[in-house]
Amino acid sequence: MYLTNKTKLKIIPLGGLNEIGKNMTVIEYGNDIIVIDCGLAFPDDEMLGIDLVIPDISYLLKNKEKVRAIVLTHGHEDHIGALPYVLRQLNVPVYGTRLTLGLVEYKLKENGLLRDSKLVTVKPRETVTFGQLKVEFIRTSHSIADSAALAIHTPVGVVFHSGDFKIDFTPIGGEVADFHRFAELGEQGVLVMMCDSTNIERPGYTMSEKTVGDTFDNIFRKAEQRIIVATFASNIHRVQQIIDSAYKYGRKVSISGRSMINVINVANELGYLSIPEGTLVDIDEANKLPYNEVVIITTGSQGEPMSALTRMASSEHKKVEIVPGDTVVISASAIPGNEKLISRVINQLFKKGAEVIYDALADVHVSGHACQEEIKLLHTLIKPQFFIPVHGEYRHLKQHAKLAEDLGMDPKNIFIADNGTVIEFTKNSGRIAGTVTAGKVLVDGLGVGDVGNIVLRDRKHLSQDGLLVVVVTISKEKGSVIAGPDIISRGFVYVRESEDLMEEAKNLVKETLSQCEKDDITEWSSIKTMIKECLSSFLYEKTKRNPMILPIIMEI
Amino acid sequence: MYLTNKTKLKIIPLGGLNEIGKNMTVIEYGNDIIVIDCGLAFPDDEMLGIDLVIPDISYLLKNKEKVRAIVLTHGHEDHIGALPYVLRQLNVPVYGTRLTLGLVEYKLKENGLLRDSKLVTVKPRETVTFGQLKVEFIRTSHSIADSAALAIHTPVGVVFHSGDFKIDFTPIGGEVADFHRFAELGEQGVLVMMCDSTNIERPGYTMSEKTVGDTFDNIFRKAEQRIIVATFASNIHRVQQIIDSAYKYGRKVSISGRSMINVINVANELGYLSIPEGTLVDIDEANKLPYNEVVIITTGSQGEPMSALTRMASSEHKKVEIVPGDTVVISASAIPGNEKLISRVINQLFKKGAEVIYDALADVHVSGHACQEEIKLLHTLIKPQFFIPVHGEYRHLKQHAKLAEDLGMDPKNIFIADNGTVIEFTKNSGRIAGTVTAGKVLVDGLGVGDVGNIVLRDRKHLSQDGLLVVVVTISKEKGSVIAGPDIISRGFVYVRESEDLMEEAKNLVKETLSQCEKDDITEWSSIKTMIKECLSSFLYEKTKRNPMILPIIMEI
């Protein structure tokens, strides 16, 4: 490609717009592409049987030779979770802060990809150069340690990406966001800002992580027996505060849940946790201690069916049995869609006699995302020429655009984009210039992208009213029925109580088949369609249900 | 039955405990049973394909001759929705206030049951006698007009049931709850109280319905084009306030959505709505008016897939097309589990250019249930000897019990019960005396109770990974394969891209069949099991999925 003064900067979101999750943004200038984040999303309710969703990276594969690196803002799954899938197709170096890469390393090791991957640790305020793009990492606060915003210095100006952030003047670990650098960038001039929209609908400020520590302190002071705290595994600062309270009140800490154990190991090895000697004990050891000397930190704060807390609540945990007197703290709020799962766990814990403390009853959680006033502060410091709201559904992007307008920005300079939208910039102009392929790739077991709309539609149909399989063996020569019809149903009715119905259905198919024979209809597809139609209307009339009907004809 | 002084009063909840919905409570004394409420519940996420859930009334059917009446507290579906199913098996008179019975009448007419049903209207402060049980209706406030609490006067004392309630000192329609009667009953002595626990986790007071009117007034004053308000059809007071604001700002009102039209018709006929002459117009007429003279009241405030608002948002509504400039008010909050549906509708409306106003952005909704301080007031007025928290999951019942204790009640006098628990009372004692059959009856189409755990388990299995049907025709004489194996899959993989996999699977079945022939295995069930096992492990290894495998053997 021939580079001229007219070369334009392209920003292309491939994920994270009009959705929560699977964040990924392409920054392209001439022959250089860098990719910000590489996240996964969790499936919607309609994506039956799907494990997770990753971005469609067709555009990156088509421009493979240009892609210099993936740069990560922080170590949450919605920012790093697609790496094992993406790196298999596009093996480029991955840049991030220490903890972020510690978590990535673990993930790649699990997937057998570590040996072939190149991970490069970057410190806050460090800048890495990729051709004509220079990426600077800048400290922020978030619900995971070592989160960063990015300033991408390009020949046409600075692109600022907030990453996920909040403003916390009293962060655990002590280092506040780098307001000075934000201010300096703003003063020097920022071409375009992309900013987290997650909490844009919430007025005011998100409380400091420290306030949760005060609540823990209160709970720990009063608890007379065992304490069990469930939280997000990646929230190292939360874990630190639990450990601090445990130490203060003379309790040992035991960890339960695979992801919790993994993250704590990684964070501890890298020095992101300060755990007093002898505080950590394994569950077997904890089980030998008096209850009032024990704290268990566990996964399951979203009521996830296979998580440690859910197993404790349903008496399926091998090592921990909930007993009256236990205090269980669910230190999280519900991610939309998980309300009922969490509620079920709370009910079960109460029934077992535990004291359960959750967000409706006490301040046991704060968000990791900025509310309106914090977002305003960032806009004001960065004062970008152009603005692209990111990380949110359309409602959030729209509200964020409104907030930017309220702060005085010209609506023409704000781009509410979609995944795949190409936004082009020069030094003093910005415009939507087209679209590239973007979308959701569904992961189901080992299959990546092999489950599409037809398969999902069938799963949905099967889930609602089950199915009937009709099998009949027909003579090739005579066209007459040799065996069957047999009817087998699953998920439709309770068969033992519906024998008459099934018998009637069978007779109906028989009649249809002899009608076909009489009318000399021998085309399989016609026979199948007739069986389907007669059965379908018969069953709907009798049951007001629409099972999937699968006619199978064997010919001999 | 021989009645003595020792006859005990029995209270048996058959629904509404440890769940939200399907409220039903049995009050039994000697030969007399009355049933309070007869509600339905909406299915949980795991109840795939189920339309609704009703209480198991085995106990009532076993004691058919004792059941004198069903008495209703108000006209919400979770209190009247099971009537069409229950009355078919147990045709007893139904008592309720005017609007409640107006809604019941409509429901029974729809189900062809009205002619054979006996509906008796009761006014607040009126008492109806059923043998030794006297039921008094007492006015309350709730998110539907004409709601009532019940005082059941029995030979051993008064049972007070709050129904669903809130305290609203400035109710729409003007009549406040009957505090004087509550106080009088309390003063005379109440044996046992059952009280709504829905909002027990919320501190403070629920705001008056009137505050929503103020918000409407604000919105209507500013809106320059059409206004569309979605709310719960049964919230007559909300509808009244929308009509009031419309009238004030010179707008005509049009109604969309079947249930909204029905409820407004019933309420209007019975005089529960005051609609100025000429204000209501049908949609076609409204479509001819200038946009700034139109308000549309519609269903769909929960994002229900087939509702009017959802169809407007997805351009599937026949009469209403959302256009830029429309103001859409979603006057409701999400019932847990509906968050994502609502969010999708909000996103779609914004994308069409509408201004969308919802609970995160403005005070467009208040709850119909009492918060902690209101509940405390009722406890204090009624000052019952015994207490049974009702209408809530276990977590709510537990918190409600705690609140009663905080108010000074002896924990021994509080019964956290379950559906089916028999609680027995004398004049000065209460105890849990056993259990009767209770549970969920699933309604799927015309089937009532014919979908049980096996069917649901199959639907769940099918929904996750689909199915494979394996058909083979075997000679009865020789035991050899004559036709097949054929393999058909649905909801498993995208077949065109998985031809190799299916071919391999077929070969594997062939091998298994010839192995069976060789080993002289002729038992069908053994052959089926072998096919299942070999396919299942093969497919899991290749795909990490577990489709349902249905082997079918035809014999000729």
Short mmCIF file of N, CA and C in Angstrom, two decimals, chain A residues 18 43-46 48-49 201 336-337 339-340 343-344 346-347 350-351 358 360-361 393-395 398-399 444-447 449-451 454-455 458-459 462-467 469 471-473 482-484 486 488 490-494 497 541-545 548 550 552-556, chain B residues 18 43-46 48-49 201 336-337 339-340 343-344 346-347 350-351 358 360-361 393-395 398-399 402 444-447 449-451 454-455 458-459 462-467 469 471-473 482-484 486 488 490-494 497 541-545 548 550 552-556:
data_model
loop_
_atom_site.label_atom_id
_atom_site.label_comp_id
_atom_site.label_asym_id
_atom_site.label_seq_id
_atom_site.Cartn_x
_atom_site.Cartn_y
_atom_site.Cartn_z
N ASN A 18 -23.52 -2.61 20.81
CA ASN A 18 -24.86 -3.19 20.77
C ASN A 18 -24.91 -4.53 21.49
N PRO A 43 -23.71 -16.73 26.06
CA PRO A 43 -24.81 -16.86 25.10
C PRO A 43 -26.11 -16.25 25.61
N ASP A 44 -26.92 -15.72 24.70
CA ASP A 44 -28.28 -15.30 25.02
C ASP A 44 -29.14 -16.51 25.33
N ASP A 45 -30.33 -16.23 25.88
CA ASP A 45 -31.24 -17.33 26.21
C ASP A 45 -31.64 -18.15 24.99
N GLU A 46 -31.69 -17.51 23.83
CA GLU A 46 -32.11 -18.27 22.64
C GLU A 46 -31.01 -19.13 22.06
N LEU A 48 -29.51 -21.85 22.48
CA LEU A 48 -29.61 -23.07 23.28
C LEU A 48 -28.40 -23.97 23.08
N GLY A 49 -27.85 -24.42 24.18
CA GLY A 49 -26.73 -25.36 24.12
C GLY A 49 -25.39 -24.74 23.79
N GLU A 201 -26.39 4.64 32.55
CA GLU A 201 -27.75 4.97 33.01
C GLU A 201 -27.80 5.31 34.50
N PRO A 336 -27.53 -9.18 34.57
CA PRO A 336 -28.89 -9.41 34.07
C PRO A 336 -29.03 -10.81 33.43
N GLY A 337 -30.09 -11.49 33.85
CA GLY A 337 -30.32 -12.85 33.37
C GLY A 337 -30.03 -13.88 34.44
N GLU A 339 -30.65 -13.42 37.79
CA GLU A 339 -31.40 -13.13 39.01
C GLU A 339 -32.02 -14.39 39.63
N LYS A 340 -32.63 -15.21 38.78
CA LYS A 340 -33.33 -16.36 39.32
C LYS A 340 -32.37 -17.42 39.85
N SER A 343 -31.20 -16.23 43.19
CA SER A 343 -32.28 -16.30 44.16
C SER A 343 -32.45 -17.75 44.65
N ARG A 344 -32.32 -18.68 43.74
CA ARG A 344 -32.47 -20.08 44.15
C ARG A 344 -31.39 -20.48 45.17
N ILE A 346 -29.77 -18.44 47.19
CA ILE A 346 -30.07 -17.75 48.45
C ILE A 346 -31.14 -18.52 49.24
N ASN A 347 -32.19 -18.94 48.55
CA ASN A 347 -33.25 -19.70 49.22
C ASN A 347 -32.72 -20.98 49.84
N PHE A 350 -30.60 -20.24 52.97
CA PHE A 350 -31.47 -19.90 54.11
C PHE A 350 -32.11 -21.16 54.68
N LYS A 351 -32.57 -22.05 53.78
CA LYS A 351 -33.24 -23.26 54.25
C LYS A 351 -32.31 -24.14 55.06
N TYR A 358 -26.70 -10.44 51.19
CA TYR A 358 -26.55 -10.19 49.75
C TYR A 358 -26.88 -8.73 49.47
N ALA A 360 -29.20 -6.93 48.38
CA ALA A 360 -30.45 -6.28 48.79
C ALA A 360 -30.40 -5.92 50.29
N LEU A 361 -29.55 -6.59 51.04
CA LEU A 361 -29.55 -6.42 52.50
C LEU A 361 -28.37 -5.61 53.04
N GLU A 393 -25.08 -1.91 25.15
CA GLU A 393 -26.18 -2.11 24.22
C GLU A 393 -26.51 -0.76 23.59
N TYR A 394 -27.39 -0.77 22.60
CA TYR A 394 -27.71 0.48 21.91
C TYR A 394 -28.21 1.53 22.90
N ARG A 395 -29.04 1.11 23.87
CA ARG A 395 -29.59 2.05 24.85
C ARG A 395 -28.47 2.78 25.59
N LYS A 398 -26.53 5.18 23.18
CA LYS A 398 -27.39 6.34 22.95
C LYS A 398 -27.33 7.32 24.14
N GLN A 399 -27.46 6.78 25.36
CA GLN A 399 -27.41 7.64 26.55
C GLN A 399 -26.04 8.28 26.68
N ASP A 444 -19.73 -24.28 20.60
CA ASP A 444 -20.49 -25.34 21.27
C ASP A 444 -19.59 -26.55 21.36
N GLY A 445 -19.13 -26.85 22.55
CA GLY A 445 -18.16 -27.93 22.70
C GLY A 445 -16.93 -27.61 21.88
N LEU A 446 -16.49 -28.56 21.03
CA LEU A 446 -15.32 -28.31 20.20
C LEU A 446 -15.67 -27.54 18.93
N GLY A 447 -16.94 -27.40 18.67
CA GLY A 447 -17.35 -26.75 17.42
C GLY A 447 -17.29 -25.23 17.54
N GLY A 449 -18.36 -22.16 15.42
CA GLY A 449 -19.05 -21.65 14.24
C GLY A 449 -19.85 -22.69 13.48
N ASP A 450 -19.91 -23.94 13.96
CA ASP A 450 -20.68 -24.94 13.21
C ASP A 450 -22.15 -25.00 13.65
N VAL A 451 -22.49 -24.24 14.67
CA VAL A 451 -23.90 -24.15 15.05
C VAL A 451 -24.44 -22.80 14.56
N ILE A 454 -30.05 -22.53 11.71
CA ILE A 454 -30.92 -23.70 11.50
C ILE A 454 -30.85 -24.62 12.70
N VAL A 455 -29.63 -24.87 13.16
CA VAL A 455 -29.46 -25.75 14.32
C VAL A 455 -30.14 -25.15 15.54
N ASP A 458 -33.89 -25.47 15.31
CA ASP A 458 -34.31 -26.83 15.64
C ASP A 458 -34.26 -27.08 17.15
N ARG A 459 -33.21 -26.61 17.79
CA ARG A 459 -33.11 -26.81 19.25
C ARG A 459 -34.27 -26.13 19.96
N LEU A 462 -37.42 -28.16 19.33
CA LEU A 462 -37.37 -29.38 20.15
C LEU A 462 -37.63 -29.06 21.63
N SER A 463 -37.10 -27.92 22.09
CA SER A 463 -37.21 -27.57 23.51
C SER A 463 -38.65 -27.24 23.90
N GLN A 464 -39.45 -26.76 22.95
CA GLN A 464 -40.79 -26.31 23.28
C GLN A 464 -41.79 -27.46 23.38
N ASP A 465 -41.80 -28.32 22.39
CA ASP A 465 -42.81 -29.37 22.37
C ASP A 465 -42.26 -30.75 22.03
N GLY A 466 -40.94 -30.92 22.03
CA GLY A 466 -40.36 -32.23 21.77
C GLY A 466 -40.52 -32.67 20.33
N LEU A 467 -40.44 -33.99 20.13
CA LEU A 467 -40.54 -34.49 18.76
C LEU A 467 -41.22 -35.84 18.67
N VAL A 469 -40.94 -39.15 16.04
CA VAL A 469 -40.30 -39.78 14.89
C VAL A 469 -41.26 -40.84 14.35
N VAL A 471 -41.44 -43.87 11.66
CA VAL A 471 -40.62 -44.69 10.76
C VAL A 471 -41.50 -45.69 10.05
N VAL A 472 -41.23 -45.84 8.75
CA VAL A 472 -41.99 -46.83 8.00
C VAL A 472 -41.05 -47.45 6.96
N THR A 473 -41.16 -48.77 6.77
CA THR A 473 -40.35 -49.44 5.76
C THR A 473 -41.26 -49.76 4.57
N ILE A 482 -44.09 -52.36 4.33
CA ILE A 482 -43.67 -53.68 4.81
C ILE A 482 -43.64 -53.72 6.34
N ALA A 483 -43.13 -52.66 6.90
CA ALA A 483 -43.10 -52.61 8.37
C ALA A 483 -43.43 -51.20 8.84
N GLY A 484 -44.02 -51.13 10.01
CA GLY A 484 -44.39 -49.82 10.56
C GLY A 484 -45.78 -49.43 10.12
N ASP A 486 -44.03 -47.00 12.83
CA ASP A 486 -43.75 -46.92 14.27
C ASP A 486 -43.64 -45.44 14.65
N ILE A 488 -42.29 -42.89 17.67
CA ILE A 488 -41.55 -42.71 18.94
C ILE A 488 -41.56 -41.23 19.27
N ARG A 490 -40.35 -38.02 22.07
CA ARG A 490 -39.53 -37.58 23.19
C ARG A 490 -39.87 -36.13 23.50
N GLY A 491 -40.09 -35.83 24.77
CA GLY A 491 -40.33 -34.44 25.16
C GLY A 491 -41.67 -33.91 24.70
N PHE A 492 -42.59 -34.79 24.32
CA PHE A 492 -43.89 -34.35 23.80
C PHE A 492 -44.98 -34.54 24.84
N VAL A 493 -45.26 -35.78 25.17
CA VAL A 493 -46.24 -36.08 26.22
C VAL A 493 -45.67 -37.22 27.06
N TYR A 494 -46.26 -37.41 28.22
CA TYR A 494 -45.86 -38.54 29.04
C TYR A 494 -46.52 -39.77 28.41
N GLU A 497 -49.34 -42.18 29.70
CA GLU A 497 -50.68 -41.61 29.87
C GLU A 497 -51.28 -41.18 28.55
N GLU A 541 -54.65 -30.11 17.18
CA GLU A 541 -56.05 -30.08 17.58
C GLU A 541 -56.25 -30.77 18.94
N LYS A 542 -55.56 -31.90 19.11
CA LYS A 542 -55.72 -32.69 20.34
C LYS A 542 -55.01 -32.08 21.53
N THR A 543 -53.86 -31.43 21.29
CA THR A 543 -53.01 -31.03 22.42
C THR A 543 -52.65 -29.55 22.43
N LYS A 544 -52.93 -28.83 21.33
CA LYS A 544 -52.45 -27.46 21.16
C LYS A 544 -50.92 -27.39 21.31
N ARG A 545 -50.25 -28.43 20.83
CA ARG A 545 -48.79 -28.43 20.81
C ARG A 545 -48.29 -28.69 19.40
N MET A 548 -41.89 -31.26 16.83
CA MET A 548 -41.21 -31.48 15.57
C MET A 548 -41.60 -32.89 15.08
N LEU A 550 -40.66 -35.92 12.52
CA LEU A 550 -39.59 -36.42 11.66
C LEU A 550 -40.03 -37.72 11.00
N ILE A 552 -39.47 -40.82 8.67
CA ILE A 552 -38.32 -41.51 8.06
C ILE A 552 -38.83 -42.70 7.27
N ILE A 553 -38.47 -42.76 6.01
CA ILE A 553 -38.90 -43.89 5.18
C ILE A 553 -37.69 -44.75 4.84
N MET A 554 -37.80 -46.03 5.18
CA MET A 554 -36.74 -46.98 4.81
C MET A 554 -37.24 -47.75 3.60
N GLU A 555 -36.39 -47.95 2.62
CA GLU A 555 -36.81 -48.65 1.42
C GLU A 555 -36.02 -49.94 1.30
N ILE A 556 -36.73 -51.06 1.02
CA ILE A 556 -35.95 -52.30 0.79
C ILE A 556 -36.45 -52.99 -0.48
N ASN B 18 -42.70 -20.16 49.10
CA ASN B 18 -41.46 -20.58 48.44
C ASN B 18 -41.54 -20.40 46.94
N PRO B 43 -43.98 -20.17 34.08
CA PRO B 43 -43.01 -21.25 34.20
C PRO B 43 -41.58 -20.75 34.45
N ASP B 44 -40.81 -21.53 35.19
CA ASP B 44 -39.37 -21.28 35.35
C ASP B 44 -38.66 -21.53 34.02
N ASP B 45 -37.41 -21.09 33.96
CA ASP B 45 -36.63 -21.29 32.74
C ASP B 45 -36.48 -22.76 32.38
N GLU B 46 -36.47 -23.63 33.39
CA GLU B 46 -36.26 -25.05 33.07
C GLU B 46 -37.53 -25.73 32.58
N LEU B 48 -39.34 -26.05 30.05
CA LEU B 48 -39.33 -25.75 28.61
C LEU B 48 -40.68 -26.07 27.97
N GLY B 49 -41.19 -25.13 27.22
CA GLY B 49 -42.42 -25.35 26.47
C GLY B 49 -43.69 -25.25 27.30
N GLU B 201 -37.71 -7.17 51.33
CA GLU B 201 -36.29 -6.83 51.33
C GLU B 201 -36.04 -5.34 51.11
N PRO B 336 -38.34 -10.23 37.70
CA PRO B 336 -37.08 -10.96 37.54
C PRO B 336 -37.18 -12.04 36.46
N GLY B 337 -36.22 -12.05 35.58
CA GLY B 337 -36.22 -12.98 34.46
C GLY B 337 -36.55 -12.31 33.14
N GLU B 339 -35.55 -9.12 32.32
CA GLU B 339 -34.65 -7.99 32.07
C GLU B 339 -34.16 -7.94 30.63
N LYS B 340 -33.75 -9.11 30.12
CA LYS B 340 -33.16 -9.11 28.77
C LYS B 340 -34.19 -8.84 27.69
N SER B 343 -34.86 -5.16 27.70
CA SER B 343 -33.72 -4.43 27.19
C SER B 343 -33.70 -4.50 25.66
N ARG B 344 -34.04 -5.64 25.11
CA ARG B 344 -34.06 -5.77 23.66
C ARG B 344 -35.07 -4.81 23.03
N ILE B 346 -36.20 -2.00 24.35
CA ILE B 346 -35.69 -0.63 24.51
C ILE B 346 -34.67 -0.31 23.41
N ASN B 347 -33.75 -1.25 23.17
CA ASN B 347 -32.74 -1.03 22.12
C ASN B 347 -33.39 -0.83 20.76
N PHE B 350 -35.09 2.63 20.54
CA PHE B 350 -34.08 3.69 20.35
C PHE B 350 -33.58 3.68 18.91
N LYS B 351 -33.32 2.49 18.38
CA LYS B 351 -32.78 2.41 17.01
C LYS B 351 -33.75 2.98 15.99
N TYR B 358 -37.74 4.88 30.62
CA TYR B 358 -37.98 3.66 31.40
C TYR B 358 -37.47 3.87 32.81
N ALA B 360 -35.05 3.15 34.66
CA ALA B 360 -33.69 3.58 35.00
C ALA B 360 -33.54 5.09 34.79
N LEU B 361 -34.40 5.69 33.98
CA LEU B 361 -34.24 7.09 33.62
C LEU B 361 -35.24 8.04 34.29
N GLU B 393 -40.63 -16.11 48.02
CA GLU B 393 -39.67 -17.20 48.07
C GLU B 393 -39.22 -17.36 49.52
N TYR B 394 -38.45 -18.41 49.77
CA TYR B 394 -38.02 -18.66 51.15
C TYR B 394 -37.30 -17.45 51.73
N ARG B 395 -36.43 -16.83 50.89
CA ARG B 395 -35.67 -15.67 51.39
C ARG B 395 -36.60 -14.57 51.89
N LYS B 398 -38.40 -15.70 55.17
CA LYS B 398 -37.41 -15.64 56.26
C LYS B 398 -37.21 -14.19 56.74
N GLN B 399 -37.05 -13.26 55.78
CA GLN B 399 -36.86 -11.86 56.16
C GLN B 399 -38.12 -11.31 56.84
N LYS B 402 -38.21 -12.40 60.32
CA LYS B 402 -37.25 -11.60 61.08
C LYS B 402 -37.87 -10.24 61.45
N ASP B 444 -49.51 -27.27 29.41
CA ASP B 444 -48.85 -27.11 28.11
C ASP B 444 -49.91 -27.32 27.05
N GLY B 445 -50.32 -26.24 26.41
CA GLY B 445 -51.42 -26.34 25.44
C GLY B 445 -52.66 -26.81 26.16
N LEU B 446 -53.29 -27.86 25.63
CA LEU B 446 -54.49 -28.38 26.28
C LEU B 446 -54.16 -29.34 27.41
N GLY B 447 -52.91 -29.74 27.51
CA GLY B 447 -52.52 -30.73 28.50
C GLY B 447 -52.36 -30.10 29.87
N GLY B 449 -51.07 -31.15 33.36
CA GLY B 449 -50.44 -32.17 34.18
C GLY B 449 -49.87 -33.35 33.41
N ASP B 450 -49.93 -33.33 32.08
CA ASP B 450 -49.39 -34.48 31.35
C ASP B 450 -47.92 -34.30 31.00
N VAL B 451 -47.37 -33.15 31.30
CA VAL B 451 -45.93 -32.95 31.11
C VAL B 451 -45.28 -33.01 32.48
N ILE B 454 -39.98 -36.36 33.23
CA ILE B 454 -39.32 -37.09 32.14
C ILE B 454 -39.39 -36.28 30.85
N VAL B 455 -40.58 -35.75 30.58
CA VAL B 455 -40.76 -34.95 29.36
C VAL B 455 -39.87 -33.71 29.42
N ASP B 458 -36.25 -34.56 28.83
CA ASP B 458 -36.00 -34.78 27.41
C ASP B 458 -35.93 -33.46 26.64
N ARG B 459 -36.85 -32.55 26.94
CA ARG B 459 -36.83 -31.25 26.25
C ARG B 459 -35.51 -30.53 26.52
N LEU B 462 -32.76 -32.26 24.54
CA LEU B 462 -32.89 -31.91 23.12
C LEU B 462 -32.46 -30.46 22.86
N SER B 463 -32.78 -29.58 23.81
CA SER B 463 -32.49 -28.16 23.60
C SER B 463 -30.99 -27.88 23.64
N GLN B 464 -30.23 -28.70 24.35
CA GLN B 464 -28.81 -28.43 24.52
C GLN B 464 -27.98 -28.87 23.31
N ASP B 465 -28.19 -30.10 22.87
CA ASP B 465 -27.34 -30.61 21.80
C ASP B 465 -28.12 -31.31 20.69
N GLY B 466 -29.44 -31.19 20.67
CA GLY B 466 -30.22 -31.79 19.59
C GLY B 466 -30.27 -33.31 19.68
N LEU B 467 -30.54 -33.94 18.55
CA LEU B 467 -30.66 -35.40 18.57
C LEU B 467 -30.18 -36.05 17.28
N VAL B 469 -31.21 -39.59 15.18
CA VAL B 469 -32.04 -40.77 15.06
C VAL B 469 -31.30 -41.78 14.19
N VAL B 471 -31.82 -45.33 12.34
CA VAL B 471 -32.84 -46.33 11.97
C VAL B 471 -32.18 -47.46 11.21
N VAL B 472 -32.59 -48.67 11.56
CA VAL B 472 -32.07 -49.82 10.85
C VAL B 472 -33.18 -50.86 10.73
N THR B 473 -33.28 -51.50 9.55
CA THR B 473 -34.26 -52.57 9.36
C THR B 473 -33.52 -53.90 9.41
N ILE B 482 -31.13 -55.44 6.80
CA ILE B 482 -31.69 -55.39 5.44
C ILE B 482 -31.58 -53.99 4.86
N ALA B 483 -31.86 -52.98 5.68
CA ALA B 483 -31.74 -51.60 5.21
C ALA B 483 -31.19 -50.73 6.33
N GLY B 484 -30.48 -49.71 5.92
CA GLY B 484 -29.87 -48.81 6.90
C GLY B 484 -28.49 -49.28 7.28
N ASP B 486 -29.61 -45.70 8.72
CA ASP B 486 -29.72 -44.30 8.32
C ASP B 486 -29.59 -43.43 9.57
N ILE B 488 -30.25 -39.54 10.99
CA ILE B 488 -30.82 -38.20 10.77
C ILE B 488 -30.56 -37.39 12.03
N ARG B 490 -31.00 -33.50 14.10
CA ARG B 490 -31.65 -32.19 14.20
C ARG B 490 -31.08 -31.47 15.41
N GLY B 491 -30.71 -30.23 15.21
CA GLY B 491 -30.22 -29.42 16.33
C GLY B 491 -28.87 -29.85 16.87
N PHE B 492 -28.15 -30.64 16.08
CA PHE B 492 -26.85 -31.16 16.56
C PHE B 492 -25.70 -30.41 15.90
N VAL B 493 -25.57 -30.57 14.60
CA VAL B 493 -24.54 -29.84 13.85
C VAL B 493 -25.18 -29.37 12.56
N TYR B 494 -24.51 -28.44 11.90
CA TYR B 494 -24.98 -28.02 10.59
C TYR B 494 -24.58 -29.11 9.61
N GLU B 497 -22.03 -29.15 6.65
CA GLU B 497 -20.61 -28.99 6.97
C GLU B 497 -20.08 -30.15 7.80
N GLU B 541 -16.30 -37.39 21.81
CA GLU B 541 -14.88 -37.21 21.55
C GLU B 541 -14.65 -36.22 20.40
N LYS B 542 -15.49 -36.33 19.37
CA LYS B 542 -15.29 -35.49 18.19
C LYS B 542 -15.80 -34.07 18.38
N THR B 543 -16.85 -33.91 19.20
CA THR B 543 -17.52 -32.60 19.26
C THR B 543 -17.68 -32.04 20.66
N LYS B 544 -17.41 -32.83 21.68
CA LYS B 544 -17.70 -32.45 23.08
C LYS B 544 -19.18 -32.07 23.25
N ARG B 545 -20.04 -32.77 22.51
CA ARG B 545 -21.49 -32.57 22.67
C ARG B 545 -22.16 -33.90 22.97
N MET B 548 -29.06 -36.27 22.12
CA MET B 548 -29.88 -37.44 22.43
C MET B 548 -29.74 -38.41 21.26
N LEU B 550 -31.36 -41.69 19.47
CA LEU B 550 -32.58 -42.50 19.41
C LEU B 550 -32.39 -43.63 18.40
N ILE B 552 -33.63 -46.78 16.42
CA ILE B 552 -34.92 -47.41 16.11
C ILE B 552 -34.66 -48.63 15.23
N ILE B 553 -35.15 -49.77 15.67
CA ILE B 553 -34.97 -50.98 14.89
C ILE B 553 -36.31 -51.41 14.31
N MET B 554 -36.37 -51.58 13.00
CA MET B 554 -37.58 -52.10 12.35
C MET B 554 -37.30 -53.55 12.01
N GLU B 555 -38.29 -54.41 12.26
CA GLU B 555 -38.08 -55.82 12.00
C GLU B 555 -39.03 -56.26 10.91
N ILE B 556 -38.54 -56.99 9.92
CA ILE B 556 -39.49 -57.52 8.93
C ILE B 556 -39.21 -59.00 8.70
#
